[in-house]
Short mmCIF file of C-alpha atoms in Angstrom, two decimals:
data_model
loop_
_atom_site.label_atom_id
_atom_site.label_comp_id
_atom_site.label_asym_id
_atom_site.label_seq_id
_atom_site.Cartn_x
_atom_site.Cartn_y
_atom_site.Cartn_z
CA UNK A 1 1.03 7.10 -3.72
CA UNK A 2 1.47 3.93 -5.71
CA UNK A 3 -0.37 0.90 -4.53
CA UNK A 4 1.04 -2.73 -4.49
CA UNK A 5 2.67 -3.44 -7.80
CA UNK A 6 3.40 -6.86 -9.31
CA UNK A 7 5.23 -7.93 -12.32
CA UNK A 8 4.96 -9.37 -14.71
CA UNK A 9 1.18 -9.18 -15.19
CA UNK A 10 1.01 -12.41 -17.23
CA UNK A 11 3.30 -15.09 -18.29
CA UNK A 12 3.26 -18.45 -19.91
CA UNK A 13 5.68 -21.18 -18.80
CA UNK A 14 6.25 -24.85 -19.74
CA UNK A 15 6.01 -27.81 -17.28
CA UNK A 16 9.30 -28.30 -15.44
CA UNK A 17 10.35 -24.68 -15.77
CA UNK A 18 11.04 -22.19 -12.97
CA UNK A 19 9.43 -18.84 -12.54
CA UNK A 20 9.96 -15.64 -10.42
CA UNK A 21 7.26 -13.24 -9.53
CA UNK A 22 7.89 -9.96 -8.12
CA UNK A 23 6.15 -7.56 -5.81
CA UNK A 24 6.69 -4.07 -4.52
CA UNK A 25 4.62 -3.16 -1.34
CA UNK A 26 3.01 0.23 -0.60
CA UNK A 27 5.57 2.60 0.68
CA UNK A 28 5.88 2.18 4.44
CA UNK A 29 4.52 -1.28 4.49
CA UNK A 30 6.96 -3.90 5.82
CA UNK A 31 4.87 -6.96 5.56
CA UNK A 32 4.28 -8.82 2.28
CA UNK A 33 2.06 -11.92 1.80
CA UNK A 34 1.65 -14.13 -1.20
CA UNK A 35 -1.51 -15.80 -2.18
CA UNK A 36 -2.47 -18.32 -5.05
CA UNK A 37 -5.88 -17.96 -6.53
CA UNK A 38 -7.01 -20.99 -8.75
CA UNK A 39 -9.89 -20.15 -11.06
CA UNK A 40 -13.15 -20.48 -9.23
CA UNK A 41 -11.66 -20.49 -5.86
CA UNK A 42 -10.62 -18.04 -3.15
CA UNK A 43 -7.05 -17.11 -2.58
CA UNK A 44 -4.92 -19.55 -0.67
CA UNK A 45 -2.19 -18.34 1.66
CA UNK A 46 1.40 -19.22 0.58
CA UNK A 47 3.80 -17.06 2.51
CA UNK A 48 4.07 -14.07 4.78
CA UNK A 49 7.27 -11.98 5.32
CA UNK A 50 7.78 -9.19 7.70
CA UNK A 51 11.17 -7.36 7.96
CA UNK A 52 12.81 -9.79 5.67
CA UNK A 53 11.86 -12.89 7.80
CA UNK A 54 9.34 -15.52 6.96
CA UNK A 55 6.48 -15.31 9.41
CA UNK A 56 4.15 -17.75 7.95
CA UNK A 57 3.88 -20.54 5.43
CA UNK A 58 0.87 -22.15 4.00
CA UNK A 59 0.32 -25.78 2.90
CA UNK A 60 2.46 -25.53 -0.27
CA UNK A 61 5.27 -27.87 -1.47
CA UNK A 62 8.88 -26.95 -1.17
CA UNK A 63 8.95 -26.08 -4.89
CA UNK A 64 7.53 -22.77 -3.63
CA UNK A 65 9.92 -20.23 -2.08
CA UNK A 66 10.05 -16.62 -1.38
CA UNK A 67 12.30 -13.79 -0.02
CA UNK A 68 12.05 -10.24 0.88
CA UNK A 69 14.63 -7.65 0.21
CA UNK A 70 15.84 -4.67 2.37
CA UNK A 71 13.50 -2.34 0.49
CA UNK A 72 10.67 -4.70 1.54
CA UNK A 73 9.97 -5.82 -2.03
CA UNK A 74 9.59 -9.46 -2.50
CA UNK A 75 10.02 -12.33 -4.99
CA UNK A 76 8.13 -15.60 -5.19
CA UNK A 77 9.78 -18.51 -6.74
CA UNK A 78 8.33 -21.66 -8.08
CA UNK A 79 10.44 -24.57 -9.45
CA UNK A 80 9.51 -27.61 -11.40
CA UNK A 81 6.21 -26.01 -12.60
CA UNK A 82 3.21 -28.20 -12.82
CA UNK A 83 -0.01 -27.75 -14.82
CA UNK A 84 -1.81 -27.27 -11.54
CA UNK A 85 0.38 -24.23 -10.64
CA UNK A 86 -1.63 -22.23 -13.23
CA UNK A 87 -3.25 -19.43 -11.23
CA UNK A 88 -3.44 -15.80 -10.44
CA UNK A 89 -0.64 -15.07 -7.85
CA UNK A 90 -1.54 -12.08 -5.61
CA UNK A 91 0.72 -10.14 -3.39
CA UNK A 92 -0.62 -8.09 -0.65
CA UNK A 93 1.07 -5.65 1.78
CA UNK A 94 0.03 -4.51 5.22
CA UNK A 95 0.76 -1.50 7.37
CA UNK A 96 2.77 -1.66 10.58
CA UNK A 97 -0.41 -2.21 12.41
CA UNK A 98 -0.60 -5.44 10.61
CA UNK A 99 -3.66 -7.52 10.06
CA UNK A 100 -5.92 -5.06 11.83
CA UNK A 101 -5.97 -2.79 8.76
CA UNK A 102 -6.32 -5.68 6.34
CA UNK A 103 -4.38 -6.20 3.27
CA UNK A 104 -3.87 -4.02 0.14
CA UNK A 105 -3.63 -6.41 -2.78
CA UNK A 106 -1.88 -5.89 -6.11
CA UNK A 107 -3.59 -6.82 -9.37
CA UNK A 108 -1.74 -10.11 -9.57
CA UNK A 109 0.37 -12.21 -12.00
CA UNK A 110 -1.55 -14.57 -14.14
CA UNK A 111 0.66 -17.66 -14.60
CA UNK A 112 -0.26 -20.12 -17.27
CA UNK A 113 1.65 -23.51 -17.24
CA UNK A 114 1.48 -25.44 -20.51
CA UNK B 1 -8.35 -25.01 11.86
CA UNK B 2 -10.11 -21.91 10.56
CA UNK B 3 -12.42 -21.97 7.59
CA UNK B 4 -14.77 -19.84 5.78
CA UNK B 5 -17.92 -20.84 3.91
CA UNK B 6 -19.79 -18.76 1.44
CA UNK B 7 -22.98 -20.80 0.73
CA UNK B 8 -24.06 -18.93 -2.44
CA UNK B 9 -21.77 -19.43 -5.42
CA UNK B 10 -23.70 -17.01 -7.68
CA UNK B 11 -26.42 -14.43 -6.88
CA UNK B 12 -28.31 -12.39 -9.24
CA UNK B 13 -30.19 -9.18 -8.19
CA UNK B 14 -31.89 -6.39 -10.04
CA UNK B 15 -30.42 -2.98 -9.91
CA UNK B 16 -31.81 -0.98 -7.05
CA UNK B 17 -32.73 -4.09 -5.09
CA UNK B 18 -31.22 -5.04 -1.72
CA UNK B 19 -28.37 -7.44 -1.32
CA UNK B 20 -27.19 -9.97 1.24
CA UNK B 21 -24.28 -12.13 0.77
CA UNK B 22 -23.79 -14.89 3.40
CA UNK B 23 -20.50 -15.90 5.10
CA UNK B 24 -20.14 -18.41 7.81
CA UNK B 25 -16.66 -18.95 9.63
CA UNK B 26 -15.09 -21.47 11.82
CA UNK B 27 -12.48 -20.08 14.27
CA UNK B 28 -11.41 -20.89 17.78
CA UNK B 29 -11.18 -17.41 19.21
CA UNK B 30 -12.48 -13.97 18.52
CA UNK B 31 -12.12 -13.72 14.70
CA UNK B 32 -10.72 -10.84 12.51
CA UNK B 33 -13.27 -10.78 9.62
CA UNK B 34 -13.03 -9.11 6.30
CA UNK B 35 -15.03 -8.70 3.07
CA UNK B 36 -13.11 -8.03 -0.17
CA UNK B 37 -14.40 -7.32 -3.80
CA UNK B 38 -12.69 -8.51 -6.75
CA UNK B 39 -13.44 -7.18 -10.28
CA UNK B 40 -12.48 -9.49 -13.34
CA UNK B 41 -8.73 -9.69 -13.83
CA UNK B 42 -8.03 -7.50 -10.80
CA UNK B 43 -6.79 -7.86 -7.26
CA UNK B 44 -8.89 -7.72 -4.15
CA UNK B 45 -10.26 -4.54 -2.63
CA UNK B 46 -11.04 -4.33 1.08
CA UNK B 47 -14.73 -3.41 1.63
CA UNK B 48 -14.87 -3.61 5.42
CA UNK B 49 -13.40 -5.33 8.39
CA UNK B 50 -14.41 -6.34 12.02
CA UNK B 51 -12.22 -6.75 15.04
CA UNK B 52 -14.16 -5.93 18.01
CA UNK B 53 -16.89 -3.59 19.28
CA UNK B 54 -19.97 -2.69 17.43
CA UNK B 55 -21.18 -5.80 15.48
CA UNK B 56 -22.51 -3.83 12.69
CA UNK B 57 -19.68 -2.28 10.70
CA UNK B 58 -19.79 0.21 7.75
CA UNK B 59 -17.55 -0.15 4.73
CA UNK B 60 -16.88 1.57 1.51
CA UNK B 61 -19.29 1.79 -1.50
CA UNK B 62 -22.35 1.77 0.90
CA UNK B 63 -21.70 -1.79 2.08
CA UNK B 64 -22.24 -2.94 5.70
CA UNK B 65 -21.80 -6.19 7.52
CA UNK B 66 -23.19 -7.66 10.77
CA UNK B 67 -21.06 -9.93 12.96
CA UNK B 68 -23.20 -12.59 14.88
CA UNK B 69 -21.08 -14.62 17.03
CA UNK B 70 -23.99 -17.05 17.94
CA UNK B 71 -24.44 -17.88 14.33
CA UNK B 72 -20.71 -17.67 13.41
CA UNK B 73 -21.76 -15.44 10.50
CA UNK B 74 -20.57 -12.22 8.97
CA UNK B 75 -23.10 -11.40 6.28
CA UNK B 76 -22.65 -8.46 3.80
CA UNK B 77 -25.52 -6.20 2.98
CA UNK B 78 -26.32 -3.25 0.69
CA UNK B 79 -29.65 -1.52 0.55
CA UNK B 80 -29.68 -0.71 -3.12
CA UNK B 81 -27.40 -2.35 -5.67
CA UNK B 82 -25.82 -0.60 -8.50
CA UNK B 83 -24.74 -2.09 -11.85
CA UNK B 84 -21.17 -1.39 -10.94
CA UNK B 85 -21.44 -3.71 -7.86
CA UNK B 86 -21.27 -6.66 -10.14
CA UNK B 87 -18.09 -8.56 -9.13
CA UNK B 88 -16.82 -11.43 -6.99
CA UNK B 89 -17.06 -10.98 -3.25
CA UNK B 90 -14.73 -12.85 -0.69
CA UNK B 91 -15.18 -13.18 2.95
CA UNK B 92 -11.99 -13.90 4.93
CA UNK B 93 -10.97 -14.53 8.52
CA UNK B 94 -7.79 -13.42 9.90
CA UNK B 95 -5.34 -15.63 11.87
CA UNK B 96 -3.43 -14.02 14.63
CA UNK B 97 -2.74 -16.93 16.86
CA UNK B 98 0.39 -17.94 15.12
CA UNK B 99 1.42 -14.37 14.54
CA UNK B 100 1.58 -15.16 10.76
CA UNK B 101 -1.05 -12.70 9.87
CA UNK B 102 -2.46 -14.89 7.16
CA UNK B 103 -6.12 -14.82 6.06
CA UNK B 104 -8.36 -17.75 5.06
CA UNK B 105 -10.72 -17.04 2.27
CA UNK B 106 -13.96 -18.49 1.25
CA UNK B 107 -14.47 -19.45 -2.40
CA UNK B 108 -16.36 -16.39 -3.20
CA UNK B 109 -19.85 -15.21 -4.31
CA UNK B 110 -20.31 -13.97 -7.91
CA UNK B 111 -22.76 -11.05 -8.06
CA UNK B 112 -24.72 -10.32 -11.18
CA UNK B 113 -26.85 -7.32 -11.38
CA UNK B 114 -29.82 -7.07 -13.77
CA UNK B 115 -30.89 -3.81 -15.33
#
């Protein structure tokens, strides 16, 4: 069974540009969460979606947005990129039992803003 | 607000030696606690979790952790470290109060294993 898949694995963008990151959860998982991991720090919560509805938002500016599709895959969009947005973006999915089972993380998308 | 502190940024142990990684949390209710491991360039893998019941929990790869409410701690242990355990380890606390299901992570401890 495939794990959580994220695409692309790496990308380089210029300041001011927009980027879209994609995530496919484990089959049967309806909840997807997004985290930002800056080098040397732990992951920071950005969004959680469940059944296509936003269930939580972390302390990130409105430049960050996300959505979940009927097949439970998800996209994270970041507008007007700043150098500080350079990070590893992690997607995680969880089973219908939710947080009790913890999250299964993808390998992430490494975003570099130049 | 919930928070997690991992006091040790970097720990070095010899292969075969025992290991303890420290984690302290701040949370208003009974916490949901997790330990994850991250190899370079990879995502996070769940090692173990605590919700309730027995305060000593067993995880994968021979790891265990003990929940101590009085000390607000959830330290990770392994009796004999293998070279393949070299990685970064994250402690996290789960938030259920807002039904958001988010986790708050510490900044991690990097484990180096000497031969």
